């Protein structure tokens, strides 16, 4: 599978390790290892081994710590609520969650009691182990108490993105098979829009301030008084008990194709993501984390809140990210760790310099999508000592982490012991995203410097290698490839193209398939195409991401067929604002007499993408969404230059 040199170093290190294991002295082991090595390969790999041994051993140590803990928890029948119970016993009166918006603090004991109340209330509703309840609210500590309380009685929460509206919202509630929905009062309008389409049997509960007539119009019951009067003692365990391989909750991925998919998060996955973050980035029990990422995603709810539930850290929950308040918040709550997505760091850098930005105690920023150009400017200006960049989709089994601060890398895989962690970059046709196979029908591993698709070998018996997939079986099958590393194996296909350097550091290329990233969210082109097409009476629409100089991710662009010449920008914008969340609205439009929808549609999209929003390359009319003026404006050469030179904000 790997190059002969790598294999020989593995063999020599392996033989050294084996000899040491049997009590042979280091000098003899080293000589033997050297012998095996020289018999097989060049000196280049010694150079690689020397440069990466410390990093790889640290990685191995983190991997073993997480693995041992998982085996221990699986052996004694633990799950996330029982691990949380241990945390509560250790420091009942320590602050667990702080809600930035109000300054309210929940201690571990209070969070435990509130989630017990949720558990008793859920049982009182007649929900049993395996039932699903949707949560649709802006980020706040109550959301954690809700899914945690559900988990105590085996009920699974479906965490719905609070930006969703109309069809996407109905779709997400529908695919989870939810029996009920708990929504925040701040989303009452979104609920009103879908009220008549929701199944009559779906029970609705509202948390927050909403008048009686408003509740009645939504046929919803107020949740807060019910929770206030619920019992606070621990509920009796659920039968059958939930173990580490059972379902905890669902998180929606934007999926590389079509509507969001409900990714299954089992207890062991929740533990694994949180524990990897803790050990890989050397977090400490007295750290205070500033979590301004949404709790419907795994970064905010697992990498962030997971540190509270599993390792007893205090987490400050921010309702929505604010660039101007960011450092003041960190100072106010003595935060030592912050979470980011790449765009957040860029927004912070575009803020005017203020004293607070250097007076904080933040030493570690954890997240993903930080571009190399922004990386150094960020650490320099704000004095943050360590960047903990990681890569890993909610459902994937091939997470990697940058443990030693190598600028721009999202992680690494050992070149000297590549089989310890069975992930690979394999060759792929970048237009069709089809795996390239050799004469034996196996995938072709990439050489350093060659971009490839990240894949991870599946082993359902190993909590680090399992793939739990999605609520939808069909969607799950599409993410699995066979005959990847060897005959008859199976591997998870990430859908992401990365590139590895000769030391094994991995760098993010771009999302393959039909997704692009914008404002920290994944945008599914197929989903947006469907919505725009139906708004325009089933007109042909092609949606794709275009790169804009100096801006993170890709801006959405829609090529729209206008055969009659009657396209109206302002009415289109009104409908788009109603139908799509801000990050999915097309930033650019290209109005064309026709959009080629033959079998070459894929190639056509590549051409459209290449021409981008440059008015000189086409006779089609191009428009730009001026967010400040809230209108689409025709792109002429002057406006094009302003956007390209960063003088026009997107």
Coordinates of C-alpha atoms in Angstrom, one line a residue:
X1 CA 0.0 0.0 0.0
X2 CA 2.7 2.5 0.9
X3 CA 6.0 3.2 -0.7
X4 CA 8.8 0.6 -0.1
X5 CA 10.8 3.2 1.9
X6 CA 8.0 3.8 4.3
X7 CA 7.4 0.1 4.6
X8 CA 11.1 -0.6 5.4
X9 CA 11.2 2.1 8.1
X10 CA 8.1 0.6 9.6
X11 CA 9.7 -2.8 9.4
X12 CA 12.9 -1.5 11.1
X13 CA 11.1 0.5 13.8
X14 CA 8.7 -2.5 14.2
X15 CA 11.6 -4.9 14.7
X16 CA 13.2 -2.5 17.1
X17 CA 10.0 -2.3 19.1
X18 CA 9.5 -6.0 19.1
X19 CA 13.0 -6.6 20.4
X20 CA 12.6 -4.0 23.1
X21 CA 9.3 -5.6 24.0
X22 CA 11.2 -8.9 24.6
X23 CA 13.7 -7.1 26.8
X24 CA 16.6 -6.7 24.4
X25 CA 18.7 -3.6 25.2
X26 CA 18.2 -0.4 23.2
X27 CA 21.6 -0.5 21.6
X28 CA 21.0 -4.0 20.3
X29 CA 17.4 -3.1 19.2
X30 CA 18.8 0.0 17.4
X31 CA 21.5 -2.0 15.6
X32 CA 18.9 -4.6 14.6
X33 CA 16.5 -2.0 13.4
X34 CA 19.3 -0.3 11.4
X35 CA 20.2 -3.7 9.9
X36 CA 16.6 -4.3 8.7
X37 CA 16.5 -0.8 7.4
X38 CA 19.8 -0.7 5.5
X39 CA 19.0 -3.9 3.9
X40 CA 16.0 -2.3 2.3
X41 CA 16.1 1.5 1.7
X42 CA 17.6 4.9 1.3
X43 CA 18.6 7.6 3.9
X44 CA 15.8 9.9 2.9
X45 CA 13.4 8.2 5.3
X46 CA 15.9 8.7 8.2
X47 CA 15.6 12.4 7.5
X48 CA 11.7 12.1 7.6
X49 CA 11.9 9.9 10.8
X50 CA 14.2 12.4 12.5
X51 CA 11.9 15.4 11.6
X52 CA 8.6 13.7 12.6
X53 CA 9.4 11.2 15.3
X54 CA 8.5 13.5 18.2
X55 CA 5.2 14.6 16.5
X56 CA 4.3 11.0 15.6
X57 CA 5.0 9.7 19.1
X58 CA 2.9 12.5 20.6
X59 CA 0.1 11.5 18.1
X60 CA 0.4 7.9 19.1
X61 CA 0.2 8.8 22.8
X62 CA -3.0 10.8 22.2
X63 CA -4.5 8.0 20.1
X64 CA -3.7 5.4 22.8
X65 CA -5.1 7.6 25.6
X66 CA -8.4 8.0 23.7
X67 CA -8.5 4.3 22.7
X68 CA -7.8 3.0 26.2
X69 CA -10.5 5.2 27.7
X70 CA -13.0 4.1 25.1
X71 CA -12.3 0.4 25.6
X72 CA -12.6 1.0 29.4
X73 CA -16.0 2.8 29.0
X74 CA -17.3 0.2 26.6
X75 CA -16.2 -2.6 28.9
X76 CA -18.1 -1.1 32.0
X77 CA -21.2 -0.2 30.1
X78 CA -20.8 3.6 30.4
X79 CA -22.4 6.2 28.2
X80 CA -22.3 10.0 28.0
X81 CA -24.8 10.6 30.8
X82 CA -22.8 8.3 33.1
X83 CA -19.5 9.9 32.2
X84 CA -21.1 13.3 32.9
X85 CA -22.3 11.9 36.3
X86 CA -18.6 11.2 37.2
X87 CA -17.8 14.8 36.3
X88 CA -20.6 16.2 38.5
X89 CA -19.3 14.1 41.4
X90 CA -15.8 15.6 41.0
X91 CA -16.9 19.3 41.2
X92 CA -20.6 19.8 41.8
X93 CA -20.2 23.6 42.5
X94 CA -17.9 24.5 39.7
X95 CA -19.5 26.6 36.9
X96 CA -20.3 24.2 34.0
X97 CA -22.0 26.5 31.5
X98 CA -22.2 30.3 31.4
X99 CA -24.8 32.0 29.1
X100 CA -23.1 35.1 27.7
X101 CA -26.3 36.9 26.8
X102 CA -27.6 37.0 30.4
X103 CA -24.5 36.2 32.5
X104 CA -26.4 33.3 34.1
X105 CA -24.2 30.4 35.4
X106 CA -25.2 26.8 35.8
X107 CA -22.9 24.7 38.1
X108 CA -22.4 21.1 37.3
X109 CA -24.9 20.1 40.0
X110 CA -27.5 22.5 38.6
X111 CA -27.0 21.3 35.0
X112 CA -27.3 17.7 36.3
X113 CA -30.6 18.6 38.1
X114 CA -32.0 20.5 35.2
X115 CA -31.3 17.6 32.8
X116 CA -32.9 15.2 35.4
X117 CA -36.0 17.4 35.2
X118 CA -35.9 17.1 31.4
X119 CA -35.6 13.3 31.7
X120 CA -38.6 13.1 34.0
X121 CA -40.7 15.4 31.8
X122 CA -39.8 13.4 28.7
X123 CA -40.8 10.1 30.4
X124 CA -44.0 11.8 31.5
X125 CA -44.8 12.6 27.8
X126 CA -44.7 8.9 27.2
X127 CA -41.5 9.0 25.1
X128 CA -39.4 5.8 25.4
X129 CA -35.8 4.8 24.5
X130 CA -35.2 5.2 20.8
X131 CA -37.8 8.0 20.3
X132 CA -36.6 11.2 18.5
X133 CA -37.4 14.8 19.5
X134 CA -36.4 17.8 17.4
X135 CA -34.7 20.8 19.1
X136 CA -35.0 24.1 17.1
X137 CA -33.6 27.0 19.1
X138 CA -30.7 29.5 19.1
X139 CA -27.7 28.4 21.1
X140 CA -28.2 28.5 24.9
X141 CA -27.3 26.2 27.9
X142 CA -30.9 24.9 28.0
X143 CA -30.3 23.2 24.7
X144 CA -27.5 21.1 26.3
X145 CA -29.8 20.3 29.3
X146 CA -32.5 19.2 26.9
X147 CA -30.5 16.7 24.8
X148 CA -28.6 15.5 27.9
X149 CA -31.8 15.0 29.8
X150 CA -33.3 13.1 26.8
X151 CA -30.2 10.9 26.7
X152 CA -30.6 9.9 30.3
X153 CA -33.9 8.2 29.3
X154 CA -32.7 7.0 25.9
X155 CA -34.6 9.7 23.9
X156 CA -32.5 11.0 20.9
X157 CA -32.5 14.7 20.0
X158 CA -32.4 15.9 16.4
X159 CA -30.5 19.2 16.5
X160 CA -32.0 21.5 13.9
X161 CA -30.1 24.4 12.4
X162 CA -31.9 27.6 13.5
X163 CA -31.3 29.3 10.2
X164 CA -33.5 26.8 8.3
X165 CA -36.9 27.8 6.9
X166 CA -39.7 26.3 4.9
X167 CA -38.8 23.1 2.9
X168 CA -35.4 22.6 4.5
X169 CA -36.8 22.9 7.9
X170 CA -39.6 20.5 7.2
X171 CA -37.2 18.1 5.5
X172 CA -34.9 18.0 8.6
X173 CA -37.7 17.5 11.1
X174 CA -39.1 14.8 8.7
X175 CA -36.0 12.7 8.1
X176 CA -35.3 12.4 11.8
X177 CA -38.7 10.8 12.4
X178 CA -39.3 13.1 15.4
X179 CA -42.3 12.6 17.5
X180 CA -42.2 16.1 18.9
X181 CA -40.4 19.4 18.5
X182 CA -39.1 21.9 21.2
X183 CA -38.6 25.3 19.7
X184 CA -37.4 28.7 21.1
X185 CA -39.8 31.6 21.2
X186 CA -37.4 33.5 19.0
X187 CA -38.2 31.1 16.2
X188 CA -42.0 31.3 16.5
X189 CA -42.3 33.0 13.0
X190 CA -40.3 30.2 11.3
X191 CA -42.7 27.7 13.1
X192 CA -45.7 29.6 11.9
X193 CA -44.6 29.3 8.3
X194 CA -44.5 25.5 8.5
X195 CA -47.3 25.0 11.0
X196 CA -49.8 23.6 8.6
X197 CA -47.3 21.3 6.9
X198 CA -46.1 19.7 10.1
X199 CA -47.8 16.4 11.0
X200 CA -50.8 16.9 13.3
X201 CA -49.4 14.2 15.6
X202 CA -46.2 16.1 16.2
X203 CA -46.4 17.6 19.8
X204 CA -45.0 21.1 20.0
X205 CA -43.3 22.8 23.0
X206 CA -42.1 26.3 23.2
X207 CA -39.4 27.7 25.6
X208 CA -39.1 31.4 26.2
X209 CA -41.6 34.2 26.3
X210 CA -44.5 33.7 23.9
X211 CA -48.1 35.0 24.6
X212 CA -51.0 32.5 25.0
X213 CA -52.6 33.5 21.7
X214 CA -49.3 33.1 19.9
X215 CA -48.9 29.6 21.5
X216 CA -52.4 28.7 20.5
X217 CA -51.9 29.7 16.9
X218 CA -48.9 27.3 16.8
X219 CA -50.8 24.6 18.8
X220 CA -47.8 24.6 21.2
X221 CA -47.5 24.1 24.9
X222 CA -45.2 26.3 27.1
X223 CA -42.2 24.2 28.2
X224 CA -40.6 26.3 30.9
X225 CA -43.4 25.8 33.6
X226 CA -43.3 22.0 33.0
X227 CA -39.6 21.9 33.5
X228 CA -39.8 24.1 36.6
X229 CA -42.1 21.7 38.3
X230 CA -40.4 18.5 37.2
X231 CA -38.6 16.2 39.7
X232 CA -34.9 16.8 40.1
X233 CA -33.6 13.4 41.3
X234 CA -31.8 11.1 38.8
X235 CA -34.3 9.1 36.6
X236 CA -34.3 5.3 36.8
X237 CA -32.0 4.0 34.0
X238 CA -33.5 3.3 30.6
X239 CA -34.2 -0.2 29.5
X240 CA -32.5 -1.6 27.6
X241 CA -29.5 0.5 28.8
X242 CA -27.7 2.7 26.2
X243 CA -24.1 1.8 25.7
X244 CA -21.2 3.6 23.9
X245 CA -22.3 2.3 20.5
X246 CA -25.9 3.4 20.8
X247 CA -27.4 6.6 19.4
X248 CA -27.0 9.8 21.3
X249 CA -28.4 12.5 18.9
X250 CA -28.5 13.6 15.3
X251 CA -26.5 16.4 13.8
X252 CA -27.3 17.6 10.2
X253 CA -24.6 17.7 7.7
X254 CA -25.1 19.9 4.7
X255 CA -24.2 16.8 2.7
X256 CA -22.3 17.0 -0.6
X257 CA -25.5 16.5 -2.4
X258 CA -29.1 17.5 -1.9
X259 CA -30.8 18.4 1.4
X260 CA -29.1 18.1 4.8
X261 CA -28.6 14.5 6.1
X262 CA -29.1 13.5 9.7
X263 CA -25.8 12.1 10.8
X264 CA -26.0 9.6 13.6
X265 CA -23.9 10.5 16.6
X266 CA -23.4 7.6 19.0
X267 CA -22.1 8.0 22.5
X268 CA -18.6 6.8 21.6
X269 CA -18.3 9.3 18.8
X270 CA -19.3 12.2 21.1
X271 CA -16.6 11.0 23.6
X272 CA -14.0 10.5 20.8
X273 CA -14.3 14.0 19.3
X274 CA -14.2 15.8 22.7
X275 CA -11.4 13.6 24.0
X276 CA -9.2 14.0 20.9
X277 CA -9.6 17.8 21.1
X278 CA -8.7 17.7 24.8
X279 CA -5.6 15.6 24.5
X280 CA -4.4 16.7 21.1
X281 CA -4.4 20.4 22.0
X282 CA -3.3 19.9 25.6
X283 CA -6.3 21.5 27.2
X284 CA -6.3 21.7 31.0
X285 CA -9.0 21.1 33.7
X286 CA -9.0 24.7 34.7
X287 CA -9.5 26.0 31.1
X288 CA -12.5 28.2 30.3
X289 CA -13.7 27.9 26.8
X290 CA -15.4 30.7 24.7
X291 CA -17.9 28.9 22.5
X292 CA -19.5 31.2 19.9
X293 CA -20.2 28.4 17.4
X294 CA -23.8 27.1 17.0
X295 CA -24.8 24.2 19.2
X296 CA -26.5 22.4 16.3
X297 CA -23.1 21.6 14.9
X298 CA -20.5 19.2 16.3
X299 CA -17.8 21.9 16.7
X300 CA -19.9 23.9 19.2
X301 CA -21.8 21.0 20.8
X302 CA -19.1 18.3 20.9
X303 CA -15.6 19.9 20.6
X304 CA -16.8 22.8 22.8
X305 CA -19.6 21.6 25.2
X306 CA -18.0 18.1 25.3
X307 CA -15.1 19.6 27.3
X308 CA -17.6 20.6 30.0
X309 CA -19.5 17.3 30.2
X310 CA -16.5 15.0 29.9
X311 CA -13.5 16.8 31.3
X312 CA -15.2 19.3 33.7
X313 CA -14.2 22.5 31.9
X314 CA -16.3 25.7 32.1
X315 CA -17.8 26.7 28.8
X316 CA -19.2 30.1 28.0
X317 CA -22.0 29.8 25.5
X318 CA -22.5 32.8 23.1
X319 CA -25.8 33.0 21.3
X320 CA -24.3 34.4 18.1
X321 CA -20.7 35.3 17.1
X322 CA -19.9 39.0 17.5
X323 CA -16.6 40.3 16.1
X324 CA -16.8 43.6 18.1
X325 CA -17.5 41.9 21.4
X326 CA -15.3 38.8 21.0
X327 CA -12.2 39.9 23.1
X328 CA -14.2 41.8 25.7
X329 CA -16.2 38.7 26.3
X330 CA -13.0 36.6 26.7
X331 CA -11.7 39.1 29.2
X332 CA -14.9 39.3 31.1
X333 CA -15.1 35.5 31.6
X334 CA -11.3 34.9 31.9
X335 CA -11.4 32.6 28.8
X336 CA -8.2 30.7 28.0
X337 CA -9.5 28.8 24.9
X338 CA -11.6 30.1 22.0
X339 CA -13.3 28.2 19.2
X340 CA -13.3 29.4 15.6
X341 CA -14.1 28.6 12.0
X342 CA -11.8 30.2 9.5
X343 CA -14.1 33.1 8.7
X344 CA -14.3 34.1 12.4
X345 CA -10.5 34.8 12.5
X346 CA -10.8 36.9 9.4
X347 CA -13.7 38.9 10.8
X348 CA -11.7 39.5 13.9
X349 CA -8.7 40.7 11.9
X350 CA -10.9 43.2 9.9
X351 CA -12.0 44.8 13.2
X352 CA -10.3 48.1 14.2
X353 CA -7.4 47.6 16.7
X354 CA -8.7 47.9 20.3
X355 CA -6.8 47.5 23.7
X356 CA -8.9 44.4 24.7
X357 CA -7.4 42.3 21.9
X358 CA -4.1 41.9 23.8
X359 CA -5.4 42.0 27.4
X360 CA -7.0 38.5 27.3
X361 CA -5.7 35.2 28.7
X362 CA -6.5 33.2 25.6
X363 CA -3.6 30.8 24.7
X364 CA -5.4 28.3 22.4
X365 CA -7.8 28.7 19.5
X366 CA -9.4 25.5 18.3
X367 CA -11.3 25.1 15.0
X368 CA -11.0 24.5 11.3
X369 CA -10.7 26.3 8.0
X370 CA -8.0 28.8 9.0
X371 CA -6.1 29.8 5.9
X372 CA -2.3 30.1 6.1
X373 CA -2.4 33.9 5.2
X374 CA -4.8 34.6 8.1
X375 CA -3.1 32.1 10.5
X376 CA 0.1 34.1 11.2
X377 CA -1.6 37.5 11.2
X378 CA -4.1 36.1 13.7
X379 CA -1.5 34.7 16.2
X380 CA 0.7 37.7 15.8
X381 CA -1.9 40.4 16.3
X382 CA -3.9 38.8 19.1
X383 CA -1.0 37.1 20.9
X384 CA -2.6 33.6 20.8
X385 CA 0.2 31.1 21.4
X386 CA -1.4 28.0 19.9
X387 CA -3.7 27.2 17.0
X388 CA -5.4 23.8 17.3
X389 CA -6.6 23.3 13.7
X390 CA -8.4 20.0 13.0
X391 CA -10.3 18.3 10.2
X392 CA -13.2 16.0 10.6
X393 CA -16.8 15.8 9.5
X394 CA -19.4 15.0 12.2
X395 CA -19.8 11.5 10.9
X396 CA -16.3 10.7 9.6
X397 CA -13.8 8.1 10.9
X398 CA -10.8 9.9 9.6
X399 CA -10.4 13.0 11.8
X400 CA -6.9 14.5 11.9
X401 CA -5.5 17.2 14.1
X402 CA -2.6 19.7 13.9
X403 CA -0.9 19.0 17.3
X404 CA 2.3 21.0 16.8
X405 CA 1.2 24.2 15.2
X406 CA 2.5 23.7 11.7
X407 CA 1.1 26.7 9.9
X408 CA -1.7 25.9 7.4
X409 CA -1.9 22.2 8.1
X410 CA -5.2 20.7 9.3
X411 CA -3.4 17.6 10.6
X412 CA -1.0 14.9 9.7
X413 CA -0.5 11.2 9.2
X414 CA 2.7 9.4 10.1
X415 CA 5.0 8.6 7.2
X416 CA 7.1 6.2 9.3
X417 CA 4.2 4.3 10.8
X418 CA 1.3 4.9 8.4
X419 CA -0.7 1.9 9.4
X420 CA -1.1 2.9 13.0
X421 CA -4.0 5.2 11.9
X422 CA -5.5 3.7 8.7
X423 CA -6.4 6.8 6.7
X424 CA -5.1 7.6 3.2
X425 CA -5.3 10.1 0.5
X426 CA -6.3 8.3 -2.7
X427 CA -6.3 9.4 -6.3
X428 CA -9.6 10.8 -7.6
X429 CA -10.8 12.3 -10.8
X430 CA -11.4 15.9 -9.6
X431 CA -14.2 16.6 -12.1
X432 CA -16.3 13.5 -11.4
X433 CA -14.9 12.8 -7.9
X434 CA -14.7 9.1 -9.0
X435 CA -12.0 7.1 -7.3
X436 CA -9.1 6.1 -9.6
X437 CA -8.3 2.3 -9.4
X438 CA -5.3 0.2 -10.3
X439 CA -5.2 -3.0 -12.3
X440 CA -6.1 -5.0 -9.2
X441 CA -9.2 -2.8 -8.7
X442 CA -7.8 -1.2 -5.6
X443 CA -7.5 2.6 -4.9
X444 CA -4.2 4.3 -5.8
X445 CA -2.5 6.0 -2.8
X446 CA -1.3 9.6 -3.5
X447 CA 2.3 10.6 -3.4
X448 CA 3.4 13.6 -1.3
X449 CA 2.3 16.8 -3.1
X450 CA -0.5 15.0 -5.1
X451 CA -4.0 16.0 -4.1
X452 CA -6.3 13.2 -3.2
X453 CA -9.6 12.2 -1.5
X454 CA -9.3 11.4 2.3
X455 CA -10.6 8.0 3.2
X456 CA -10.7 6.0 6.4
X457 CA -10.8 2.3 6.8
X458 CA -14.0 1.1 8.5
X459 CA -14.0 -1.4 11.3
X460 CA -17.3 -1.4 13.2
X461 CA -15.7 -3.2 16.2
X462 CA -13.3 -0.4 16.8
X463 CA -14.9 2.8 18.2
X464 CA -12.3 4.9 16.4
X465 CA -12.8 3.3 13.1
X466 CA -16.6 2.8 13.0
X467 CA -18.9 4.6 10.6
X468 CA -22.4 5.1 11.9
X469 CA -23.7 6.9 8.8
X470 CA -27.0 8.7 8.6
X471 CA -30.7 8.2 9.5
X472 CA -31.1 7.4 5.8
X473 CA -29.6 4.0 4.8
X474 CA -29.3 5.1 1.1
X475 CA -27.2 8.2 2.1
X476 CA -25.0 6.0 4.3
X477 CA -24.3 3.5 1.4
X478 CA -23.1 6.4 -0.8
X479 CA -20.3 7.3 1.6
X480 CA -18.8 3.8 1.7
X481 CA -16.3 2.5 -0.9
X482 CA -15.1 -1.1 -1.1
X483 CA -11.7 -2.6 -2.1
X484 CA -9.8 0.6 -1.1
X485 CA -6.7 -0.5 0.9
X486 CA -7.1 -4.2 0.1
X487 CA -9.6 -6.7 -1.4
X488 CA -13.0 -6.8 0.3
X489 CA -12.4 -4.0 2.8
X490 CA -14.6 -1.0 3.2
X491 CA -13.7 2.7 3.8
X492 CA -15.5 5.9 4.5
X493 CA -15.2 8.5 1.7
X494 CA -14.8 12.0 3.1
X495 CA -15.6 13.9 -0.1
X496 CA -12.8 16.3 0.8
X497 CA -9.6 16.8 -1.3
X498 CA -6.4 17.3 0.7
X499 CA -2.8 17.2 -0.1
X500 CA 0.1 15.8 2.0
X501 CA 3.7 17.0 2.1
X502 CA 6.7 14.7 2.4
X503 CA 6.6 14.9 6.3
X504 CA 3.0 13.8 6.3
X505 CA 1.3 17.1 7.1
X506 CA -2.1 17.5 5.4
X507 CA -3.5 20.6 3.9
X508 CA -7.1 21.3 2.9
X509 CA -7.7 21.8 -0.8
X510 CA -11.4 22.3 -1.3
X511 CA -14.7 20.5 -1.0
X512 CA -15.3 18.1 -3.7
X513 CA -18.7 17.2 -5.1
X514 CA -21.5 19.7 -5.1
X515 CA -20.7 21.7 -1.9
X516 CA -18.8 24.8 -1.2
X517 CA -18.1 26.7 2.0
X518 CA -19.4 30.2 2.6
X519 CA -19.5 32.2 5.9
X520 CA -18.5 29.0 7.8
X521 CA -21.4 27.0 6.5
X522 CA -21.4 24.3 3.8
X523 CA -23.8 25.2 0.9
X524 CA -25.3 22.4 -1.1
X525 CA -25.5 23.5 -4.7
X526 CA -28.2 20.9 -5.5
X527 CA -30.4 22.1 -2.7
X528 CA -30.1 25.8 -3.7
X529 CA -30.6 24.9 -7.3
X530 CA -33.9 23.1 -6.4
X531 CA -35.2 26.0 -4.3
X532 CA -34.3 28.8 -6.9
X533 CA -35.7 26.7 -9.7
X534 CA -39.0 26.3 -8.0
X535 CA -39.1 30.1 -7.1
X536 CA -38.7 30.8 -10.8
X537 CA -41.3 28.4 -12.0
X538 CA -38.9 25.5 -12.6
X539 CA -36.5 27.5 -14.7
X540 CA -33.0 25.9 -15.4
X541 CA -30.6 27.1 -12.7
X542 CA -26.9 26.1 -12.1
X543 CA -25.4 27.0 -8.8
X544 CA -21.7 26.9 -8.0
X545 CA -19.1 28.6 -5.8
X546 CA -16.7 31.2 -7.2
X547 CA -13.4 32.3 -5.6
X548 CA -13.1 36.0 -4.6
X549 CA -9.6 37.3 -4.1
X550 CA -8.8 37.5 -0.3
X551 CA -12.1 36.1 0.9
X552 CA -12.5 32.8 2.7
X553 CA -14.5 30.0 1.0
X554 CA -16.5 30.5 -2.2
X555 CA -19.3 33.0 -2.9
X556 CA -22.4 31.4 -4.3
X557 CA -23.2 32.2 -7.9
X558 CA -26.4 31.2 -9.8
X559 CA -26.6 31.0 -13.6
X560 CA -30.3 31.4 -14.4
X561 CA -32.0 30.8 -17.8
X562 CA -34.1 33.7 -18.8
X563 CA -35.6 32.8 -22.2
X564 CA -38.2 35.6 -22.2
X565 CA -36.0 38.4 -21.0
X566 CA -38.3 39.2 -18.1
X567 CA -36.1 38.4 -15.1
X568 CA -36.7 40.9 -12.2
X569 CA -33.9 41.2 -9.7
X570 CA -35.8 42.9 -6.9
X571 CA -38.7 40.5 -6.7
X572 CA -36.2 37.6 -7.0
X573 CA -34.3 39.0 -4.0
X574 CA -37.5 39.2 -1.9
X575 CA -38.2 35.6 -2.6
X576 CA -34.6 34.5 -2.0
X577 CA -34.6 36.2 1.4
X578 CA -37.7 34.3 2.4
X579 CA -36.6 31.0 1.1
X580 CA -32.8 30.7 1.9
X581 CA -30.6 31.4 4.9
X582 CA -28.2 34.3 4.4
X583 CA -25.2 32.1 3.7
X584 CA -26.9 30.2 0.9
X585 CA -28.2 33.3 -1.0
X586 CA -26.4 33.7 -4.3
X587 CA -23.9 36.6 -4.1
X588 CA -23.7 36.7 -7.9
X589 CA -26.2 36.1 -10.6
X590 CA -25.6 35.3 -14.2
X591 CA -28.7 35.8 -16.4
X592 CA -28.4 33.8 -19.6
X593 CA -30.7 33.1 -22.6
X594 CA -30.3 29.4 -21.8
X595 CA -28.4 27.2 -19.3
X596 CA -27.0 24.1 -21.0
X597 CA -28.6 21.1 -19.2
X598 CA -27.3 18.3 -21.5
X599 CA -25.2 15.5 -20.2
X600 CA -22.2 17.9 -20.3
X601 CA -23.8 20.0 -17.5
X602 CA -20.9 19.1 -15.2
X603 CA -18.4 20.4 -17.7
X604 CA -20.6 23.5 -18.3
X605 CA -20.5 24.2 -14.6
X606 CA -16.7 24.1 -14.7
X607 CA -16.7 26.6 -17.5
X608 CA -19.2 28.9 -15.7
X609 CA -17.0 28.6 -12.5
X610 CA -13.9 29.5 -14.5
X611 CA -15.5 32.6 -16.0
X612 CA -16.8 33.6 -12.6
X613 CA -18.3 37.0 -12.2
X614 CA -16.0 38.8 -14.8
X615 CA -18.3 40.7 -17.2
X616 CA -15.5 40.8 -19.8
X617 CA -15.7 37.0 -20.4
X618 CA -19.4 36.8 -21.3
X619 CA -22.3 38.6 -23.0
X620 CA -24.6 37.4 -20.2
X621 CA -25.7 40.0 -17.6
X622 CA -24.0 39.6 -14.2
X623 CA -25.3 40.9 -11.0
X624 CA -23.8 41.3 -7.5
X625 CA -25.8 41.3 -4.2
X626 CA -24.9 44.5 -2.5
X627 CA -25.8 43.5 1.1
X628 CA -25.5 47.1 2.4
X629 CA -28.0 48.4 -0.2
X630 CA -30.0 45.2 -0.1
X631 CA -30.2 44.9 -3.9
X632 CA -28.7 43.2 -6.9
X633 CA -26.5 45.6 -8.9
X634 CA -25.3 45.0 -12.5
X635 CA -21.6 44.2 -12.5
X636 CA -19.6 46.5 -14.8
X637 CA -15.8 46.7 -15.1
X638 CA -15.6 49.3 -12.3
X639 CA -17.7 47.2 -9.8
X640 CA -15.8 44.0 -10.9
X641 CA -12.5 45.7 -10.0
X642 CA -13.8 47.0 -6.7
X643 CA -14.8 43.5 -5.7
X644 CA -11.6 41.8 -7.0
X645 CA -9.5 44.4 -5.1
X646 CA -11.5 44.0 -1.9
X647 CA -12.8 47.6 -1.9
X648 CA -16.4 46.3 -2.0
X649 CA -17.4 44.2 1.0
X650 CA -19.2 40.9 0.4

